[in-house]
Amino acid sequence: MAKALAFVVSALFFFALAHAKKESIFQVQGKVYCDTCRVQFETKVSEPISGAQVKLECKDTRTEKITLTVEGVTNESGNYTLQVKGDHELDICEVSVVKSPREDCSEAIDEKTEVVCTNNSGMHTEVRYANPLGFMKKEADSKCKEVLDQLGFLGNTE
Ligand SMILES: *[C@@H]1O[C@H](CO)[C@@H](O)[C@H](O)[C@H]1NC(C)=O
Ligand SMILES: *[C@@H]1O[C@H](CO)[C@@H](O)[C@H](O)[C@H]1NC(C)=O
Ligand SMILES: *[C@@H]1O[C@H](CO)[C@@H](O)[C@H](O)[C@H]1NC(C)=O
């Protein structure tokens, strides 16, 4: 019984392996920034965060089962690239921030952003871009007032 099970398991394993080799991949790219103004969006004084941990998860929309998990880290320009194996037409794939390496900028803004990892949706590119993900600084920088004024945010009520 145990032997038969071991055989089935290893047969499945080899099948999966052979299958995986043939599968193509998507390169999911995106960036992580520090919102130095605490406005919850990117401004020109936002800073790229290097060494931020990100995670991509694909989940089958019917069974709710997680079909893929990939983790990565941002480089010096705050960018990351995650490799997604196979087509995930039946899944929802989302990138989330796990951890900021900056203690002064570690409050996550948008926890997650969706990225389409299928070629069966009209898009046929290998590289897929995720929306930027950010962390907020504990205190807004002094230079933010000017930046936000330019955007027509604060004041200008006179
Ligand atoms: C990489 O980072 C630069 C600067 O932060 C940004 O302009 C560019 O869009 C990023 N590339 C990707 C693939 O996200
Ligand atoms: C960071 O990654 C992006 C996209 O993956 C790449 O275009 C850029 O050259 C990298 N920057 C550095 C400083 O390695
Ligand atoms: C989707 O199409 C692109 C471009 O033809 C290809 O590079 C990529 O490997 C395909 N991805 C999958 C999972 O089939």
Tab-separated table of N, CA and C and ligand atoms in Angstrom:
chain	number	residue	atom	x	y	z
A	1	MET	N	0.841	-1.209	0.000
A	1	MET	CA	0.000	0.000	0.000
A	1	MET	C	0.872	1.253	0.000
A	2	ALA	N	1.800	1.293	0.958
A	2	ALA	CA	2.693	2.456	1.053
A	2	ALA	C	3.544	2.564	-0.201
A	3	LYS	N	3.953	1.413	-0.698
A	3	LYS	CA	4.789	1.381	-1.903
A	3	LYS	C	4.029	1.917	-3.113
A	4	ALA	N	2.787	1.444	-3.205
A	4	ALA	CA	1.960	1.883	-4.327
A	4	ALA	C	1.755	3.392	-4.254
A	5	LEU	N	1.543	3.867	-3.048
A	5	LEU	CA	1.326	5.303	-2.852
A	5	LEU	C	2.583	6.070	-3.249
A	6	ALA	N	3.729	5.550	-2.807
A	6	ALA	CA	5.004	6.199	-3.125
A	6	ALA	C	5.192	6.258	-4.633
A	7	PHE	N	4.773	5.190	-5.307
A	7	PHE	CA	4.913	5.157	-6.761
A	7	PHE	C	4.036	6.231	-7.402
A	8	VAL	N	2.800	6.297	-6.947
A	8	VAL	CA	1.879	7.288	-7.508
A	8	VAL	C	2.410	8.693	-7.271
A	9	VAL	N	2.889	8.918	-6.056
A	9	VAL	CA	3.397	10.246	-5.709
A	9	VAL	C	4.585	10.611	-6.590
A	10	SER	N	5.519	9.669	-6.756
A	10	SER	CA	6.694	10.014	-7.551
A	10	SER	C	6.336	10.149	-9.030
A	11	ALA	N	5.355	9.342	-9.483
A	11	ALA	CA	4.922	9.461	-10.869
A	11	ALA	C	4.314	10.842	-11.095
A	12	LEU	N	3.513	11.266	-10.140
A	12	LEU	CA	2.896	12.593	-10.227
A	12	LEU	C	3.967	13.669	-10.231
A	13	PHE	N	4.968	13.454	-9.382
A	13	PHE	CA	6.053	14.418	-9.263
A	13	PHE	C	6.779	14.578	-10.592
A	14	PHE	N	7.100	13.457	-11.224
A	14	PHE	CA	7.821	13.524	-12.494
A	14	PHE	C	6.956	14.122	-13.584
A	15	PHE	N	5.687	13.798	-13.526
A	15	PHE	CA	4.771	14.372	-14.507
A	15	PHE	C	4.743	15.897	-14.343
A	16	ALA	N	4.637	16.330	-13.084
A	16	ALA	CA	4.591	17.765	-12.782
A	16	ALA	C	5.876	18.433	-13.264
A	17	LEU	N	6.985	17.785	-13.023
A	17	LEU	CA	8.287	18.326	-13.385
A	17	LEU	C	8.402	18.483	-14.900
A	18	ALA	N	8.029	17.415	-15.610
A	18	ALA	CA	8.119	17.424	-17.067
A	18	ALA	C	7.190	18.496	-17.620
A	19	HIS	N	6.034	18.613	-16.983
A	19	HIS	CA	5.045	19.575	-17.414
A	19	HIS	C	5.544	21.003	-17.173
A	20	ALA	N	6.129	21.216	-15.990
A	20	ALA	CA	6.604	22.549	-15.602
A	20	ALA	C	7.692	23.034	-16.556
A	21	LYS	N	8.536	22.135	-16.994
A	21	LYS	CA	9.639	22.493	-17.903
A	21	LYS	C	9.127	23.131	-19.178
A	22	LYS	N	7.983	22.625	-19.663
A	22	LYS	CA	7.436	23.108	-20.920
A	22	LYS	C	6.750	24.452	-20.758
A	23	GLU	N	6.302	24.728	-19.537
A	23	GLU	CA	5.503	25.914	-19.305
A	23	GLU	C	6.295	27.203	-19.488
A	24	SER	N	5.624	28.187	-20.037
A	24	SER	CA	6.274	29.479	-20.185
A	24	SER	C	5.980	30.326	-18.959
A	25	ILE	N	6.578	31.498	-18.939
A	25	ILE	CA	6.455	32.318	-17.733
A	25	ILE	C	6.086	33.771	-18.047
A	26	PHE	N	5.629	34.442	-17.017
A	26	PHE	CA	5.406	35.879	-17.081
A	26	PHE	C	6.420	36.539	-16.156
A	27	GLN	N	6.857	37.725	-16.555
A	27	GLN	CA	7.725	38.524	-15.686
A	27	GLN	C	6.864	39.646	-15.118
A	28	VAL	N	6.557	39.556	-13.851
A	28	VAL	CA	5.741	40.588	-13.225
A	28	VAL	C	6.667	41.645	-12.614
A	29	GLN	N	6.505	42.888	-13.097
A	29	GLN	CA	7.367	43.964	-12.613
A	29	GLN	C	6.556	45.062	-11.953
A	30	GLY	N	7.163	45.651	-10.970
A	30	GLY	CA	6.518	46.763	-10.302
A	30	GLY	C	7.501	47.433	-9.380
A	31	LYS	N	7.027	48.432	-8.631
A	31	LYS	CA	7.950	49.098	-7.715
A	31	LYS	C	7.301	49.414	-6.373
A	32	VAL	N	8.162	49.667	-5.412
A	32	VAL	CA	7.721	50.007	-4.069
A	32	VAL	C	8.340	51.362	-3.711
A	33	TYR	N	7.476	52.288	-3.276
A	33	TYR	CA	7.973	53.630	-2.957
A	33	TYR	C	7.628	54.018	-1.532
A	34	CYS	N	8.356	55.031	-1.066
A	34	CYS	CA	8.049	55.596	0.246
A	34	CYS	C	7.302	56.886	0.026
A	35	ASP	N	6.091	56.957	0.538
A	35	ASP	CA	5.271	58.166	0.458
A	35	ASP	C	5.718	59.085	1.588
A	36	THR	N	6.600	60.023	1.248
A	36	THR	CA	7.194	60.891	2.277
A	36	THR	C	6.226	61.976	2.739
A	37	CYS	N	5.068	62.075	2.074
A	37	CYS	CA	4.106	63.131	2.408
A	37	CYS	C	2.861	62.601	3.123
A	38	ARG	N	2.767	61.304	3.306
A	38	ARG	CA	1.585	60.689	3.912
A	38	ARG	C	0.291	61.083	3.195
A	39	VAL	N	0.308	61.040	1.866
A	39	VAL	CA	-0.909	61.370	1.113
A	39	VAL	C	-1.485	60.128	0.427
A	40	GLN	N	-0.802	59.010	0.580
A	40	GLN	CA	-1.252	57.737	0.034
A	40	GLN	C	-1.235	57.648	-1.476
A	41	PHE	N	-0.400	58.458	-2.122
A	41	PHE	CA	-0.130	58.271	-3.546
A	41	PHE	C	1.283	58.763	-3.807
A	42	GLU	N	1.771	58.478	-5.007
A	42	GLU	CA	3.141	58.836	-5.335
A	42	GLU	C	3.222	60.303	-5.719
A	43	THR	N	4.180	61.014	-5.156
A	43	THR	CA	4.428	62.408	-5.536
A	43	THR	C	5.854	62.483	-6.054
A	44	LYS	N	6.273	63.674	-6.481
A	44	LYS	CA	7.636	63.746	-7.008
A	44	LYS	C	8.680	63.671	-5.899
A	45	VAL	N	8.267	63.780	-4.642
A	45	VAL	CA	9.244	63.614	-3.561
A	45	VAL	C	9.132	62.239	-2.891
A	46	SER	N	8.382	61.353	-3.507
A	46	SER	CA	8.378	59.964	-3.026
A	46	SER	C	9.740	59.354	-3.324
A	47	GLU	N	10.129	58.384	-2.507
A	47	GLU	CA	11.451	57.776	-2.698
A	47	GLU	C	11.299	56.279	-2.968
A	48	PRO	N	12.103	55.755	-3.910
A	48	PRO	CA	12.068	54.304	-4.118
A	48	PRO	C	12.594	53.581	-2.878
A	49	ILE	N	11.993	52.465	-2.546
A	49	ILE	CA	12.486	51.686	-1.409
A	49	ILE	C	13.232	50.463	-1.931
A	50	SER	N	14.473	50.386	-1.550
A	50	SER	CA	15.295	49.239	-1.942
A	50	SER	C	15.254	48.203	-0.825
A	51	GLY	N	15.157	46.948	-1.194
A	51	GLY	CA	15.159	45.889	-0.184
A	51	GLY	C	13.800	45.625	0.454
A	52	ALA	N	12.721	46.120	-0.188
A	52	ALA	CA	11.380	45.838	0.336
A	52	ALA	C	10.964	44.432	-0.086
A	53	GLN	N	10.323	43.710	0.806
A	53	GLN	CA	9.869	42.353	0.477
A	53	GLN	C	8.465	42.393	-0.101
A	54	VAL	N	8.300	41.729	-1.238
A	54	VAL	CA	6.986	41.639	-1.866
A	54	VAL	C	6.636	40.173	-2.110
A	55	LYS	N	5.340	39.951	-2.255
A	55	LYS	CA	4.872	38.583	-2.450
A	55	LYS	C	3.753	38.570	-3.474
A	56	LEU	N	3.802	37.628	-4.391
A	56	LEU	CA	2.716	37.463	-5.350
A	56	LEU	C	2.004	36.156	-5.050
A	57	GLU	N	0.679	36.235	-5.023
A	57	GLU	CA	-0.112	35.036	-4.778
A	57	GLU	C	-1.195	34.907	-5.825
A	58	CYS	N	-1.323	33.727	-6.405
A	58	CYS	CA	-2.421	33.456	-7.314
A	58	CYS	C	-3.375	32.512	-6.605
A	59	LYS	N	-4.655	32.843	-6.726
A	59	LYS	CA	-5.668	32.054	-6.039
A	59	LYS	C	-6.755	31.659	-7.021
A	60	ASP	N	-7.110	30.395	-7.029
A	60	ASP	CA	-8.193	29.908	-7.869
A	60	ASP	C	-9.499	30.536	-7.384
A	61	THR	N	-10.221	31.202	-8.303
A	61	THR	CA	-11.404	31.946	-7.868
A	61	THR	C	-12.563	31.044	-7.446
A	62	ARG	N	-12.554	29.800	-7.916
A	62	ARG	CA	-13.661	28.918	-7.528
A	62	ARG	C	-13.370	28.164	-6.238
A	63	THR	N	-12.164	27.600	-6.153
A	63	THR	CA	-11.839	26.792	-4.977
A	63	THR	C	-11.226	27.600	-3.845
A	64	GLU	N	-10.815	28.862	-4.150
A	64	GLU	CA	-10.165	29.717	-3.150
A	64	GLU	C	-8.797	29.177	-2.740
A	65	LYS	N	-8.322	28.182	-3.447
A	65	LYS	CA	-7.008	27.601	-3.119
A	65	LYS	C	-5.901	28.434	-3.731
A	66	ILE	N	-4.823	28.591	-2.995
A	66	ILE	CA	-3.658	29.309	-3.507
A	66	ILE	C	-2.881	28.385	-4.437
A	67	THR	N	-2.698	28.842	-5.682
A	67	THR	CA	-2.060	27.986	-6.684
A	67	THR	C	-0.589	28.327	-6.877
A	68	LEU	N	-0.201	29.534	-6.434
A	68	LEU	CA	1.190	29.939	-6.627
A	68	LEU	C	1.571	31.038	-5.639
A	69	THR	N	2.762	30.917	-5.075
A	69	THR	CA	3.300	31.973	-4.218
A	69	THR	C	4.732	32.248	-4.663
A	70	VAL	N	5.030	33.506	-4.951
A	70	VAL	CA	6.395	33.890	-5.327
A	70	VAL	C	6.790	35.091	-4.485
A	71	GLU	N	7.987	35.036	-3.909
A	71	GLU	CA	8.441	36.175	-3.119
A	71	GLU	C	9.624	36.838	-3.785
A	72	GLY	N	9.792	38.116	-3.504
A	72	GLY	CA	10.912	38.844	-4.085
A	72	GLY	C	11.264	40.067	-3.271
A	73	VAL	N	12.318	40.734	-3.723
A	73	VAL	CA	12.826	41.909	-3.019
A	73	VAL	C	13.105	42.992	-4.055
A	74	THR	N	12.884	44.254	-3.689
A	74	THR	CA	13.136	45.351	-4.632
A	74	THR	C	14.628	45.665	-4.713
A	75	ASN	N	15.044	46.137	-5.890
A	75	ASN	CA	16.448	46.531	-6.069
A	75	ASN	C	16.633	48.011	-5.723
A	76	GLU	N	17.815	48.544	-6.075
A	76	GLU	CA	18.119	49.933	-5.680
A	76	GLU	C	17.139	50.948	-6.246
A	77	SER	N	16.527	50.639	-7.410
A	77	SER	CA	15.563	51.603	-7.936
A	77	SER	C	14.158	51.336	-7.425
A	78	GLY	N	14.050	50.462	-6.439
A	78	GLY	CA	12.742	50.186	-5.858
A	78	GLY	C	11.916	49.235	-6.703
A	79	ASN	N	12.549	48.645	-7.718
A	79	ASN	CA	11.816	47.746	-8.614
A	79	ASN	C	12.013	46.286	-8.240
A	80	TYR	N	11.002	45.503	-8.587
A	80	TYR	CA	11.139	44.051	-8.407
A	80	TYR	C	10.670	43.354	-9.683
A	81	THR	N	11.120	42.150	-9.882
A	81	THR	CA	10.644	41.304	-10.967
A	81	THR	C	10.338	39.940	-10.375
A	82	LEU	N	9.130	39.460	-10.588
A	82	LEU	CA	8.738	38.146	-10.079
A	82	LEU	C	8.388	37.255	-11.258
A	83	GLN	N	8.837	36.022	-11.200
A	83	GLN	CA	8.546	35.107	-12.290
A	83	GLN	C	7.335	34.248	-11.958
A	84	VAL	N	6.351	34.320	-12.854
A	84	VAL	CA	5.135	33.534	-12.664
A	84	VAL	C	5.092	32.447	-13.718
A	85	LYS	N	5.134	31.226	-13.270
A	85	LYS	CA	5.119	30.099	-14.198
A	85	LYS	C	3.691	29.743	-14.596
A	86	GLY	N	3.509	29.534	-15.885
A	86	GLY	CA	2.232	29.038	-16.374
A	86	GLY	C	1.174	30.101	-16.545
A	87	ASP	N	0.077	29.720	-17.160
A	87	ASP	CA	-1.029	30.626	-17.404
A	87	ASP	C	-2.018	30.516	-16.246
A	88	HIS	N	-2.470	31.665	-15.745
A	88	HIS	CA	-3.357	31.640	-14.577
A	88	HIS	C	-4.707	32.258	-14.894
A	89	GLU	N	-5.307	31.734	-15.949
A	89	GLU	CA	-6.584	32.281	-16.415
A	89	GLU	C	-7.684	32.170	-15.367
A	90	LEU	N	-7.677	31.099	-14.608
A	90	LEU	CA	-8.765	30.873	-13.649
A	90	LEU	C	-8.461	31.460	-12.278
A	91	ASP	N	-7.322	32.141	-12.190
A	91	ASP	CA	-6.898	32.668	-10.890
A	91	ASP	C	-6.975	34.181	-10.825
A	92	ILE	N	-6.954	34.678	-9.590
A	92	ILE	CA	-6.690	36.087	-9.343
A	92	ILE	C	-5.281	36.132	-8.782
A	93	CYS	N	-4.418	36.916	-9.418
A	93	CYS	CA	-3.050	37.038	-8.919
A	93	CYS	C	-2.857	38.441	-8.364
A	94	GLU	N	-2.306	38.507	-7.160
A	94	GLU	CA	-2.124	39.802	-6.505
A	94	GLU	C	-0.728	39.916	-5.909
A	95	VAL	N	-0.154	41.116	-6.041
A	95	VAL	CA	1.137	41.389	-5.414
A	95	VAL	C	0.863	42.189	-4.143
A	96	SER	N	1.521	41.822	-3.063
A	96	SER	CA	1.361	42.576	-1.826
A	96	SER	C	2.729	42.875	-1.226
A	97	VAL	N	2.774	43.925	-0.426
A	97	VAL	CA	4.026	44.252	0.265
A	97	VAL	C	4.058	43.466	1.571
A	98	VAL	N	5.192	42.884	1.863
A	98	VAL	CA	5.331	42.092	3.073
A	98	VAL	C	5.993	42.927	4.165
A	99	LYS	N	7.092	43.585	3.802
A	99	LYS	CA	7.864	44.272	4.822
A	99	LYS	C	8.718	45.373	4.204
A	100	SER	N	8.776	46.487	4.908
A	100	SER	CA	9.661	47.570	4.497
A	100	SER	C	10.942	47.491	5.308
A	101	PRO	N	12.079	47.723	4.660
A	101	PRO	CA	13.346	47.702	5.396
A	101	PRO	C	13.573	49.031	6.136
A	102	ARG	N	12.740	50.039	5.836
A	102	ARG	CA	12.921	51.360	6.453
A	102	ARG	C	11.994	51.513	7.648
A	103	GLU	N	12.613	51.693	8.790
A	103	GLU	CA	11.820	51.808	10.004
A	103	GLU	C	10.982	53.085	10.005
A	104	ASP	N	11.513	54.141	9.366
A	104	ASP	CA	10.794	55.418	9.340
A	104	ASP	C	9.711	55.436	8.271
A	105	CYS	N	9.617	54.376	7.470
A	105	CYS	CA	8.648	54.350	6.374
A	105	CYS	C	8.130	52.931	6.217
A	106	SER	N	7.226	52.529	7.091
A	106	SER	CA	6.854	51.117	7.128
A	106	SER	C	5.354	50.864	7.243
A	107	GLU	N	4.576	51.952	7.087
A	107	GLU	CA	3.124	51.789	7.182
A	107	GLU	C	2.570	51.543	5.771
A	108	ALA	N	2.124	50.330	5.473
A	108	ALA	CA	1.681	49.991	4.122
A	108	ALA	C	0.450	50.796	3.713
A	109	ILE	N	0.428	51.262	2.457
A	109	ILE	CA	-0.720	52.036	1.954
A	109	ILE	C	-1.758	51.097	1.349
A	110	ASP	N	-1.492	50.641	0.128
A	110	ASP	CA	-2.385	49.647	-0.476
A	110	ASP	C	-1.746	48.315	-0.206
A	111	GLU	N	-2.463	47.462	0.404
A	111	GLU	CA	-1.883	46.175	0.743
A	111	GLU	C	-1.600	45.346	-0.508
A	112	LYS	N	-2.491	45.445	-1.483
A	112	LYS	CA	-2.408	44.536	-2.628
A	112	LYS	C	-2.727	45.227	-3.930
A	113	THR	N	-2.210	44.669	-5.025
A	113	THR	CA	-2.607	45.131	-6.346
A	113	THR	C	-2.687	43.929	-7.278
A	114	GLU	N	-3.723	43.942	-8.105
A	114	GLU	CA	-3.947	42.784	-8.969
A	114	GLU	C	-3.108	42.875	-10.237
A	115	VAL	N	-2.651	41.735	-10.709
A	115	VAL	CA	-1.923	41.702	-11.970
A	115	VAL	C	-2.415	40.487	-12.772
A	116	VAL	N	-2.682	40.749	-14.057
A	116	VAL	CA	-3.271	39.708	-14.898
A	116	VAL	C	-2.185	38.782	-15.418
A	117	CYS	N	-2.249	37.521	-15.058
A	117	CYS	CA	-1.232	36.548	-15.478
A	117	CYS	C	-1.818	35.484	-16.388
A	118	THR	N	-2.413	35.937	-17.485
A	118	THR	CA	-2.925	35.005	-18.479
A	118	THR	C	-2.777	35.619	-19.862
A	119	ASN	N	-2.584	34.772	-20.851
A	119	ASN	CA	-2.540	35.241	-22.233
A	119	ASN	C	-3.916	35.159	-22.873
A	120	ASN	N	-4.877	34.660	-22.123
A	120	ASN	CA	-6.227	34.498	-22.667
A	120	ASN	C	-7.143	35.654	-22.295
A	121	SER	N	-6.601	36.861	-22.335
A	121	SER	CA	-7.421	38.018	-21.978
A	121	SER	C	-7.134	39.168	-22.923
A	122	GLY	N	-6.590	38.849	-24.083
A	122	GLY	CA	-6.303	39.899	-25.047
A	122	GLY	C	-4.880	40.403	-24.999
A	123	MET	N	-4.212	40.219	-23.846
A	123	MET	CA	-2.831	40.672	-23.699
A	123	MET	C	-1.904	39.496	-23.979
A	124	HIS	N	-0.848	39.755	-24.766
A	124	HIS	CA	0.077	38.652	-25.091
A	124	HIS	C	1.513	39.057	-24.856
A	125	THR	N	1.787	39.642	-23.729
A	125	THR	CA	3.159	40.066	-23.439
A	125	THR	C	3.727	39.222	-22.316
A	126	GLU	N	5.036	39.118	-22.312
A	126	GLU	CA	5.696	38.342	-21.267
A	126	GLU	C	5.798	39.167	-19.982
A	127	VAL	N	6.039	40.484	-20.162
A	127	VAL	CA	6.184	41.350	-18.990
A	127	VAL	C	4.831	41.921	-18.595
A	128	ARG	N	4.497	41.810	-17.346
A	128	ARG	CA	3.240	42.354	-16.830
A	128	ARG	C	3.563	43.360	-15.734
A	129	TYR	N	2.968	44.545	-15.824
A	129	TYR	CA	3.261	45.585	-14.835
A	129	TYR	C	2.202	45.651	-13.747
A	130	ALA	N	2.679	45.687	-12.522
A	130	ALA	CA	1.785	45.838	-11.375
A	130	ALA	C	1.783	47.309	-10.977
A	131	ASN	N	0.686	47.785	-10.434
A	131	ASN	CA	0.635	49.161	-9.934
A	131	ASN	C	1.651	49.326	-8.807
A	132	PRO	N	2.167	50.555	-8.643
A	132	PRO	CA	3.135	50.768	-7.562
A	132	PRO	C	2.504	50.514	-6.194
A	133	LEU	N	3.313	49.995	-5.292
A	133	LEU	CA	2.869	49.774	-3.922
A	133	LEU	C	3.709	50.666	-3.024
A	134	GLY	N	3.100	51.202	-1.973
A	134	GLY	CA	3.855	52.139	-1.155
A	134	GLY	C	3.724	51.950	0.342
A	135	PHE	N	4.698	52.529	1.023
A	135	PHE	CA	4.644	52.644	2.482
A	135	PHE	C	4.644	54.130	2.819
A	136	MET	N	4.004	54.493	3.924
A	136	MET	CA	3.992	55.889	4.353
A	136	MET	C	5.036	56.134	5.427
A	137	LYS	N	5.617	57.335	5.351
A	137	LYS	CA	6.555	57.751	6.380
A	137	LYS	C	5.782	58.084	7.655
A	138	LYS	N	6.434	57.942	8.789
A	138	LYS	CA	5.757	58.237	10.060
A	138	LYS	C	5.341	59.692	10.126
A	139	GLU	N	6.247	60.602	9.653
A	139	GLU	CA	5.943	62.023	9.649
A	139	GLU	C	6.206	62.585	8.263
A	140	ALA	N	5.325	63.471	7.801
A	140	ALA	CA	5.502	64.063	6.486
A	140	ALA	C	6.725	64.980	6.480
A	141	ASP	N	7.462	64.963	5.375
A	141	ASP	CA	8.620	65.846	5.214
A	141	ASP	C	8.166	67.299	5.100
A	142	SER	N	9.083	68.216	5.449
A	142	SER	CA	8.739	69.633	5.370
A	142	SER	C	8.549	70.068	3.918
A	143	LYS	N	9.284	69.433	2.992
A	143	LYS	CA	9.174	69.840	1.583
A	143	LYS	C	7.828	69.456	0.959
A	144	CYS	N	7.012	68.734	1.700
A	144	CYS	CA	5.747	68.270	1.140
A	144	CYS	C	4.739	69.383	0.931
A	145	LYS	N	4.777	70.410	1.792
A	145	LYS	CA	3.784	71.468	1.676
A	145	LYS	C	3.842	72.090	0.291
A	146	GLU	N	5.067	72.404	-0.132
A	146	GLU	CA	5.258	73.025	-1.437
A	146	GLU	C	4.760	72.121	-2.563
A	147	VAL	N	5.110	70.845	-2.449
A	147	VAL	CA	4.714	69.885	-3.480
A	147	VAL	C	3.192	69.782	-3.576
A	148	LEU	N	2.551	69.725	-2.426
A	148	LEU	CA	1.094	69.586	-2.411
A	148	LEU	C	0.406	70.869	-2.840
A	149	ASP	N	1.035	72.013	-2.512
A	149	ASP	CA	0.496	73.295	-2.970
A	149	ASP	C	0.444	73.313	-4.487
A	150	GLN	N	1.541	72.839	-5.084
A	150	GLN	CA	1.611	72.806	-6.547
A	150	GLN	C	0.519	71.923	-7.133
A	151	LEU	N	0.190	70.878	-6.415
A	151	LEU	CA	-0.853	69.973	-6.891
A	151	LEU	C	-2.242	70.533	-6.618
A	152	GLY	N	-2.288	71.703	-5.925
A	152	GLY	CA	-3.567	72.332	-5.622
A	152	GLY	C	-4.291	71.673	-4.465
A	153	PHE	N	-3.508	71.104	-3.554
A	153	PHE	CA	-4.132	70.405	-2.435
A	153	PHE	C	-4.455	71.286	-1.236
A	154	LEU	N	-3.376	71.668	-0.519
A	154	LEU	CA	-3.604	72.421	0.719
A	154	LEU	C	-3.846	73.899	0.435
A	155	GLY	N	-4.534	74.551	1.330
A	155	GLY	CA	-4.659	76.002	1.321
A	155	GLY	C	-5.221	76.579	0.032
A	156	ASN	N	-4.593	77.659	-0.435
A	156	ASN	CA	-5.043	78.379	-1.616
A	156	ASN	C	-6.500	78.819	-1.473
A	157	THR	N	-6.883	79.115	-0.223
A	157	THR	CA	-8.287	79.458	0.000
A	157	THR	C	-8.503	80.974	0.015
A	158	GLU	N	-7.395	81.742	-0.020
A	158	GLU	CA	-7.568	83.193	0.052
A	158	GLU	C	-8.016	83.789	-1.265
B	1	LIG	C1	11.917	51.122	-11.989
B	1	LIG	O1	12.140	52.245	-11.187
B	1	LIG	C2	12.112	53.486	-11.874
B	1	LIG	C3	12.483	54.561	-10.888
B	1	LIG	O2	11.851	54.387	-9.643
B	1	LIG	C4	10.734	53.682	-12.496
B	1	LIG	O3	10.710	54.887	-13.237
B	1	LIG	C5	10.429	52.522	-13.421
B	1	LIG	O4	9.128	52.626	-13.915
B	1	LIG	C6	10.564	51.205	-12.671
B	1	LIG	N1	10.400	50.076	-13.564
B	1	LIG	C7	9.452	49.160	-13.360
B	1	LIG	C8	9.472	48.019	-14.300
B	1	LIG	O5	8.621	49.234	-12.475
B	2	LIG	C1	16.015	47.264	-10.986
B	2	LIG	O1	15.105	46.423	-11.665
B	2	LIG	C2	14.565	46.997	-12.846
B	2	LIG	C3	13.466	46.095	-13.377
B	2	LIG	O2	13.565	44.789	-12.932
B	2	LIG	C4	15.700	47.221	-13.831
B	2	LIG	O3	15.171	47.795	-15.025
B	2	LIG	C5	16.714	48.168	-13.219
B	2	LIG	O4	17.828	48.303	-14.083
B	2	LIG	C6	17.197	47.628	-11.883
B	2	LIG	N1	17.998	48.671	-11.236
B	2	LIG	C7	19.141	48.399	-10.587
B	2	LIG	C8	19.831	49.569	-9.987
B	2	LIG	O5	19.572	47.255	-10.491
B	3	LIG	C1	2.238	34.565	-23.039
B	3	LIG	O1	2.648	35.116	-24.282
B	3	LIG	C2	3.956	35.673	-24.276
B	3	LIG	C3	4.197	36.317	-25.626
B	3	LIG	O2	3.868	35.464	-26.667
B	3	LIG	C4	4.979	34.584	-23.955
B	3	LIG	O3	6.285	35.128	-23.900
B	3	LIG	C5	4.640	33.966	-22.613
B	3	LIG	O4	5.526	32.925	-22.310
B	3	LIG	C6	3.205	33.458	-22.600
B	3	LIG	N1	2.904	33.014	-21.250
B	3	LIG	C7	2.305	31.850	-20.998
B	3	LIG	C8	2.139	31.502	-19.563
B	3	LIG	O5	1.901	31.106	-21.861
